[in-house]
mmCIF file with all atom_site columns, C-alpha atoms in Angstrom:
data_model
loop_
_atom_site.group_PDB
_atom_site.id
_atom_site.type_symbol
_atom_site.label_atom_id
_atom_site.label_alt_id
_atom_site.label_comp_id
_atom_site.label_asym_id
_atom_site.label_entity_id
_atom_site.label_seq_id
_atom_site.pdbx_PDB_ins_code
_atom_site.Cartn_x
_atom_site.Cartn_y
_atom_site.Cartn_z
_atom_site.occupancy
_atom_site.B_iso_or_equiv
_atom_site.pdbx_formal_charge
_atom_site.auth_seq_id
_atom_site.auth_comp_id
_atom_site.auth_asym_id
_atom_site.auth_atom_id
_atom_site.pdbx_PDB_model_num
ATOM 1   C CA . UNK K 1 1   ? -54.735 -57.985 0.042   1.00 66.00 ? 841 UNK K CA 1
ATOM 2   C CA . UNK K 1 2   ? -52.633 -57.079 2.454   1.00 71.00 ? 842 UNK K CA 1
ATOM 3   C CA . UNK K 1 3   ? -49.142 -58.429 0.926   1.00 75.00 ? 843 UNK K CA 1
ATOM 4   C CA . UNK K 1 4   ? -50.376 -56.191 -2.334  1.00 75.00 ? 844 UNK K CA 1
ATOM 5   C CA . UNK K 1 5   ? -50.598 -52.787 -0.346  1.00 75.00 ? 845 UNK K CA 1
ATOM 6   C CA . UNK K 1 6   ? -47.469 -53.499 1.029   1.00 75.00 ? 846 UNK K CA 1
ATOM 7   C CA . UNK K 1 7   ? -45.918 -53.996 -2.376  1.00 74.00 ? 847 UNK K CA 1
ATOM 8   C CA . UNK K 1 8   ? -47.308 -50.711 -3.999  1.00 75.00 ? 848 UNK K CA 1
ATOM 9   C CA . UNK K 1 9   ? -46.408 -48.631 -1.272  1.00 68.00 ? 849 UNK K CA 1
ATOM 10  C CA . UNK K 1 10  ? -42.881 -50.122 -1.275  1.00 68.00 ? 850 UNK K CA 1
ATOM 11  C CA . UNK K 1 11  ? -42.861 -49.421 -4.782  1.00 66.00 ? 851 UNK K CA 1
ATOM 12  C CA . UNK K 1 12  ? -43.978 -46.220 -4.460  1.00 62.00 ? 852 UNK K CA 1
ATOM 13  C CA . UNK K 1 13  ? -41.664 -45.328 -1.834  1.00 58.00 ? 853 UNK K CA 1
ATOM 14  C CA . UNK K 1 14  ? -38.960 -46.505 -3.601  1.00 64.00 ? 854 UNK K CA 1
ATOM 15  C CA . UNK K 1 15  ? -39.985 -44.602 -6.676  1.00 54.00 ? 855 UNK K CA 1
ATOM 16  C CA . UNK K 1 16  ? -40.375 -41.182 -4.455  1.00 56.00 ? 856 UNK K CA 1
ATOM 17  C CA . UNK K 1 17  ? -36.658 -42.173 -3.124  1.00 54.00 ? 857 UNK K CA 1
ATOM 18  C CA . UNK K 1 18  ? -35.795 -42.677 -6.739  1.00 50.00 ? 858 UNK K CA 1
ATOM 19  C CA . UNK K 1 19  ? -36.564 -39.146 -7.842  1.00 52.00 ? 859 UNK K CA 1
ATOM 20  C CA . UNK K 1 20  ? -35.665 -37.338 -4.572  1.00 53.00 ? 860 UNK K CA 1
ATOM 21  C CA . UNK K 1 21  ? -32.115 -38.527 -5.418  1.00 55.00 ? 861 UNK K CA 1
ATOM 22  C CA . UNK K 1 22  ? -32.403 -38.044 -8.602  1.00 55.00 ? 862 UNK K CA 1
ATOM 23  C CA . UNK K 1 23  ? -33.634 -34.191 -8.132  1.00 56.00 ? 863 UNK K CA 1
ATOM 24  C CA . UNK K 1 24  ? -31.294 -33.272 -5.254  1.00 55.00 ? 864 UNK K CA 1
ATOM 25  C CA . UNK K 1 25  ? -28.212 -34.885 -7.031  1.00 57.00 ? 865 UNK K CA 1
ATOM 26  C CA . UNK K 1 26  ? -28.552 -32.671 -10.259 1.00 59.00 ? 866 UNK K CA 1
ATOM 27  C CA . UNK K 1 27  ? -25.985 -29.984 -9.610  1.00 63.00 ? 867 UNK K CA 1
ATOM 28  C CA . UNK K 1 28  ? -25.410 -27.565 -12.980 1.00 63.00 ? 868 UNK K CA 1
ATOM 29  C CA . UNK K 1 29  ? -23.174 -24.976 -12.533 1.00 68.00 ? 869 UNK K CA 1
ATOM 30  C CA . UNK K 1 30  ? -23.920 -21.730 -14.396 1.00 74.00 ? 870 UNK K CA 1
ATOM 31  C CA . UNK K 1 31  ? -22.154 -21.453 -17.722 1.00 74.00 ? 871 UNK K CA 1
ATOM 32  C CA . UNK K 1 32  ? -19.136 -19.435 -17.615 1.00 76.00 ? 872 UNK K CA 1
ATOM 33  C CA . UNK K 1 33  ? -19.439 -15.680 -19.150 1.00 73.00 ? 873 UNK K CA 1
ATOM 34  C CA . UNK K 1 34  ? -19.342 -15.631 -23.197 1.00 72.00 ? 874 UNK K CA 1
ATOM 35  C CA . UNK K 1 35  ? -16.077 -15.381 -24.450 1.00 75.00 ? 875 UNK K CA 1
ATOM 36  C CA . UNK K 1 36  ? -16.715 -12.228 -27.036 1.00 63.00 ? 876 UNK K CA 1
ATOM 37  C CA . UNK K 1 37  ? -18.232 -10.050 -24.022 1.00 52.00 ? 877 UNK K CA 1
ATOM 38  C CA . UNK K 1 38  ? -15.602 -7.716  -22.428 1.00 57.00 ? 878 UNK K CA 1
ATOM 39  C CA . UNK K 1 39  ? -16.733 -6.708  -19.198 1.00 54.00 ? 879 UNK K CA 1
ATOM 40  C CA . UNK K 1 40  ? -15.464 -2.589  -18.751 1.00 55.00 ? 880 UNK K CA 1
ATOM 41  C CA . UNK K 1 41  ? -13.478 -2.732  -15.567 1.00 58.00 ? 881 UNK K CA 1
ATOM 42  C CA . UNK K 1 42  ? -12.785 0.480   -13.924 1.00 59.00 ? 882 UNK K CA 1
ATOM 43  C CA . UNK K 1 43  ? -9.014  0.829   -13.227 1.00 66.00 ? 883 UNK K CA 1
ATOM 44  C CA . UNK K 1 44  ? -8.121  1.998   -9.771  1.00 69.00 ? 884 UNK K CA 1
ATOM 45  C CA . UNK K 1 45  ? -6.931  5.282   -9.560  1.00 69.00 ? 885 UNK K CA 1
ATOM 46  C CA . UNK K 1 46  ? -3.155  5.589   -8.784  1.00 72.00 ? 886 UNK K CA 1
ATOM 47  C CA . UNK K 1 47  ? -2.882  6.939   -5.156  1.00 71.00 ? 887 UNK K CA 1
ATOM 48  C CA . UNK K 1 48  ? -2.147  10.377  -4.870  1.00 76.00 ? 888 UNK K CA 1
ATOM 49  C CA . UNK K 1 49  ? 1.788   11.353  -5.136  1.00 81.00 ? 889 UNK K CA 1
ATOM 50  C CA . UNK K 1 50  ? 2.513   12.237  -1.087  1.00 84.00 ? 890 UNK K CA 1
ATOM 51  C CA . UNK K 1 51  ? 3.452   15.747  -1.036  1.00 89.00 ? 891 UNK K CA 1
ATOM 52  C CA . UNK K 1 52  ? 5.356   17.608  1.515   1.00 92.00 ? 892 UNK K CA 1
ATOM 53  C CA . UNK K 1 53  ? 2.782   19.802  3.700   1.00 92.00 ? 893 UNK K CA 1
ATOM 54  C CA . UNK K 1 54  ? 6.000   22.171  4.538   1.00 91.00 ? 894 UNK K CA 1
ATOM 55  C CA . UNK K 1 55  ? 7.472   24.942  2.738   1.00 91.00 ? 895 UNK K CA 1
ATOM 56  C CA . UNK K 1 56  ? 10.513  23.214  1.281   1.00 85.00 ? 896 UNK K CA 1
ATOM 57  C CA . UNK K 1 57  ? 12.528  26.391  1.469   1.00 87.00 ? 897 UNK K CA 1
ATOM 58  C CA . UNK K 1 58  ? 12.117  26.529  5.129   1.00 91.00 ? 898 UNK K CA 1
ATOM 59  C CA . UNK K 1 59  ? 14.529  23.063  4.814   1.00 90.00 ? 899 UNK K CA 1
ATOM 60  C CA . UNK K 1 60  ? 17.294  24.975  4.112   1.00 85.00 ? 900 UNK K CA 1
ATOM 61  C CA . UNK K 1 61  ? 18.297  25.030  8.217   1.00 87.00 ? 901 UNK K CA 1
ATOM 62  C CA . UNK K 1 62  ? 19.055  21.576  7.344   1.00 88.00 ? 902 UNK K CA 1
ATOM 63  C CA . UNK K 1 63  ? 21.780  21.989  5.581   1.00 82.00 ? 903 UNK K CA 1
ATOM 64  C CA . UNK K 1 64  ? 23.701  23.287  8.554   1.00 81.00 ? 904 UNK K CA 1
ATOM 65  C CA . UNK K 1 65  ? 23.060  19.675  10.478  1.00 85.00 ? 905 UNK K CA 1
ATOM 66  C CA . UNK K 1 66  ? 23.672  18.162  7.065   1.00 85.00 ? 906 UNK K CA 1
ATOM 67  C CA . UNK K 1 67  ? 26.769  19.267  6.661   1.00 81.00 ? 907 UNK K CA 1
ATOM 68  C CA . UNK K 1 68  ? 27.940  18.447  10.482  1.00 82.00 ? 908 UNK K CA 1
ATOM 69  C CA . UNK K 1 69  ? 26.840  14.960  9.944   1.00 83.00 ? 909 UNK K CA 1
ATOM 70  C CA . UNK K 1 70  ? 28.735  14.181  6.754   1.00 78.00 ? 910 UNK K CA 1
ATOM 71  C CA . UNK K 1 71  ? 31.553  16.162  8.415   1.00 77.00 ? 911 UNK K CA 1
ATOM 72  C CA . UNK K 1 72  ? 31.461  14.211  11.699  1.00 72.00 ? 912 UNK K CA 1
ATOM 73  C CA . UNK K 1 73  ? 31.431  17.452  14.012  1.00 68.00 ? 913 UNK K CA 1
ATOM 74  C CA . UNK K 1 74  ? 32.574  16.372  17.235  1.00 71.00 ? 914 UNK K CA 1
ATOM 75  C CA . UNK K 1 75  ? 29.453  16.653  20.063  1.00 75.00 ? 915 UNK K CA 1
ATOM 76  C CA . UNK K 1 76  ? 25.922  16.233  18.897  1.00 78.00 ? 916 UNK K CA 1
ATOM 77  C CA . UNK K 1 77  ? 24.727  18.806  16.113  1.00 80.00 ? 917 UNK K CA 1
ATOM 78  C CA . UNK K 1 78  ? 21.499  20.065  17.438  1.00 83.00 ? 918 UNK K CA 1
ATOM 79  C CA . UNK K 1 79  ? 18.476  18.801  16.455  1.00 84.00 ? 919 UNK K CA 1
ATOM 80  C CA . UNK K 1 80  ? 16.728  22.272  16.046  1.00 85.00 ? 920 UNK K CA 1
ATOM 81  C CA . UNK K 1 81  ? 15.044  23.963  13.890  1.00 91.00 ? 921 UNK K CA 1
ATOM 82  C CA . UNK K 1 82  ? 15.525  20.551  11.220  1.00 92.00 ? 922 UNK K CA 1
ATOM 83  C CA . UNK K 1 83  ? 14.226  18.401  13.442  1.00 94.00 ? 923 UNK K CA 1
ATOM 84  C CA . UNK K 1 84  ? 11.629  20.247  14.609  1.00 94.00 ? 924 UNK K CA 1
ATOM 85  C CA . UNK K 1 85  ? 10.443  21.389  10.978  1.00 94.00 ? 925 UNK K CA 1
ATOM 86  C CA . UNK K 1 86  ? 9.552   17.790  10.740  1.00 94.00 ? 926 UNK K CA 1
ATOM 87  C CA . UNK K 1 87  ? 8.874   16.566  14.082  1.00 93.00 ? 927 UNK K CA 1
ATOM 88  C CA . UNK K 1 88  ? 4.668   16.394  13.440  1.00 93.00 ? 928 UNK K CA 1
ATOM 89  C CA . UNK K 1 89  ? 5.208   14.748  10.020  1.00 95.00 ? 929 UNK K CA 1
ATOM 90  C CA . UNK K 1 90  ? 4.722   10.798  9.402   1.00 96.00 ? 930 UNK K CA 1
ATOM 91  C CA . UNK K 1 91  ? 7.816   8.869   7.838   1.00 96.00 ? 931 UNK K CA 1
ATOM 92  C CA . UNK K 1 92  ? 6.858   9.747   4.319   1.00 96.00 ? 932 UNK K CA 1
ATOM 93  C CA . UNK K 1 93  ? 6.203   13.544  4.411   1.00 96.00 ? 933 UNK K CA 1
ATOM 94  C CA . UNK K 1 94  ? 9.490   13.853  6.008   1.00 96.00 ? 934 UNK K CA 1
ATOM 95  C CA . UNK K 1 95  ? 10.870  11.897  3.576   1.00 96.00 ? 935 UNK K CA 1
ATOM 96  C CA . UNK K 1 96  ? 8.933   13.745  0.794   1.00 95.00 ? 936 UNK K CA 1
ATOM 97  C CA . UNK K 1 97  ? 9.626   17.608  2.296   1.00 94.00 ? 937 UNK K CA 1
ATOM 98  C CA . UNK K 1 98  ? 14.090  16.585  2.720   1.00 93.00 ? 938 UNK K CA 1
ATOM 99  C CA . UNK K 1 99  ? 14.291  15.221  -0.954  1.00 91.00 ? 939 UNK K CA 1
ATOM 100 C CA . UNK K 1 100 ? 12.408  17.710  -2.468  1.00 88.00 ? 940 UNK K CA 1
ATOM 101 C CA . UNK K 1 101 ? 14.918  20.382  -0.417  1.00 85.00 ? 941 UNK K CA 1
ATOM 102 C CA . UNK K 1 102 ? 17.894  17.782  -1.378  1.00 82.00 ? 942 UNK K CA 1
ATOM 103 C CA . UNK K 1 103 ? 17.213  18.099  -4.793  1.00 81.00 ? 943 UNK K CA 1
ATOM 104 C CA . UNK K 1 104 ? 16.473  21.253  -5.270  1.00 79.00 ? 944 UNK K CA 1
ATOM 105 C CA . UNK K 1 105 ? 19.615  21.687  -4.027  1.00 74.00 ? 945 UNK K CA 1
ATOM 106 C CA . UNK K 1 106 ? 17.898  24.330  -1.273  1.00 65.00 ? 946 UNK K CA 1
ATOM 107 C CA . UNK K 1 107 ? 20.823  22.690  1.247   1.00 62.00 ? 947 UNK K CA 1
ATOM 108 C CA . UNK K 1 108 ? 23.538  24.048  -1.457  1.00 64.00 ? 948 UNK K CA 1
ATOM 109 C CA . UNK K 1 109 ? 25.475  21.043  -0.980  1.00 65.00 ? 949 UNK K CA 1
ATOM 110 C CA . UNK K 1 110 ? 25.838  18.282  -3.708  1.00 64.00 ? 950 UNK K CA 1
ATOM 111 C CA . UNK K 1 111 ? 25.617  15.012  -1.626  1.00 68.00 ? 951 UNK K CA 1
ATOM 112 C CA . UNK K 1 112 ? 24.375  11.413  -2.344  1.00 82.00 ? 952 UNK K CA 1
ATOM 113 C CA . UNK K 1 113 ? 21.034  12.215  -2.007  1.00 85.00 ? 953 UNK K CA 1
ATOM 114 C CA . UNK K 1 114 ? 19.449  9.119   -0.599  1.00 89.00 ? 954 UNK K CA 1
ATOM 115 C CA . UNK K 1 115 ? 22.496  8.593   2.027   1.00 88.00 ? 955 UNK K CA 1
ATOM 116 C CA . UNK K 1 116 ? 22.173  12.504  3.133   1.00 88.00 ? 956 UNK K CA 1
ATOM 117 C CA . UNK K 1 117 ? 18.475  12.195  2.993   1.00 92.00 ? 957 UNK K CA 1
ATOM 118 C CA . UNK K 1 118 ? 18.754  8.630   5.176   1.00 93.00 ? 958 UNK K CA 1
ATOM 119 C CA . UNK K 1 119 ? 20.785  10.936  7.695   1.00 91.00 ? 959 UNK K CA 1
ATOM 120 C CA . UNK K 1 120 ? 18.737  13.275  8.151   1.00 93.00 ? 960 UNK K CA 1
ATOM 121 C CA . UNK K 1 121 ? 15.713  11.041  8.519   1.00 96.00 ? 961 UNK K CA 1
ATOM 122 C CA . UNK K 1 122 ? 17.448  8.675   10.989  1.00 95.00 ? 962 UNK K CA 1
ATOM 123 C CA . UNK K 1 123 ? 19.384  11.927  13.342  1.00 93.00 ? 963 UNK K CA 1
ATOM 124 C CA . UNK K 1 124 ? 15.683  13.052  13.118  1.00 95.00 ? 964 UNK K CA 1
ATOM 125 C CA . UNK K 1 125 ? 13.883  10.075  14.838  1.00 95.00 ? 965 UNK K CA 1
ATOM 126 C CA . UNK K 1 126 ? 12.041  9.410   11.347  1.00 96.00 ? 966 UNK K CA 1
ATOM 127 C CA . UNK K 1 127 ? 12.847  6.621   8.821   1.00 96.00 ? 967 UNK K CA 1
ATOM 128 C CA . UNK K 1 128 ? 13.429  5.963   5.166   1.00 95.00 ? 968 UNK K CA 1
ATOM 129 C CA . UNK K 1 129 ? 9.378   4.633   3.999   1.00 95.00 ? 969 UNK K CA 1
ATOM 130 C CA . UNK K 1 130 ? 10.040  0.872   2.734   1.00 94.00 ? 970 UNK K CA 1
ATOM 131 C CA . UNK K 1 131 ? 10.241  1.464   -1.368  1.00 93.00 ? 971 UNK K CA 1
ATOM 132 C CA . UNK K 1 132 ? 10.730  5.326   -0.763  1.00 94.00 ? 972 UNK K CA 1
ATOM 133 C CA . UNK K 1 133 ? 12.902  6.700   -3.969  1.00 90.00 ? 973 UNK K CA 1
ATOM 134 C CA . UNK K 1 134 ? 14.237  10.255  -3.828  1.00 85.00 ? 974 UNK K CA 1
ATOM 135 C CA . UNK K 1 135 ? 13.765  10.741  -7.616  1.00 74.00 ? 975 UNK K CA 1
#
């Protein structure tokens, strides 16, 4: 009798074995989205165009230390009132606030205007923003 116990609960345990595996092995993944469906995706807004928090005509001072820099004045030019129009501003309002007075032509000089705005920038402790166009 014994011998016959054993065999059905062998059997059985290999039949509970059997479908554990079984059960636990099944992995579906979930079906991928219909085709036909468009899903409405909201486009990020652009980021706002950087603006220049100065008055741009103030700028126009700049067209004295402009013009000694291009010129090569011998000494150093001084660095006020430019530099200090723009002293609290990160690298891209400055940038922002001298083309805008570059362009406008506020400095009444016709330079390049990304090597005179570069000057500026530079003899002003400031950079050029990486990808920054003056247009």
């Amino acid at each position: 009798m014994a011998s016959k116990a054993l065999a059905s609960g062998a059997l059985l345990l290999s039949l509970n074995l059997l479908f554990f595996v079984m059960v636990s092995s099944t992995y579906v993944p979930c079906p991928p989205p219909p085709k036909g469906h468009k899903h409405h995706h909201h486009k990020p807004s652009p980021a706002p165009k950087p603006t220049c928090p100065k008055d741009t005509l103030k700028l126009g001072v700049c067209a004295n230390l402009l013009n000694d820099l291009v010129h090569l004045v011998v000494g150093t030019p001084p660095k006020t009132p430019c530099c200090s129009l723009i002293e609290g501003l990160v690298d891209l309002e400055a940038a922002v606030c001298l083309c805008t007075a570059i362009k406008a032509n506020i400095l009444g000089i016709n330079l390049n205007v990304p090597l005179s705005l570069s000057l500026l920038l530079n003899y002003c402790g400031k950079k050029v923003p990486s990808g920054f166009q003056c247009a």
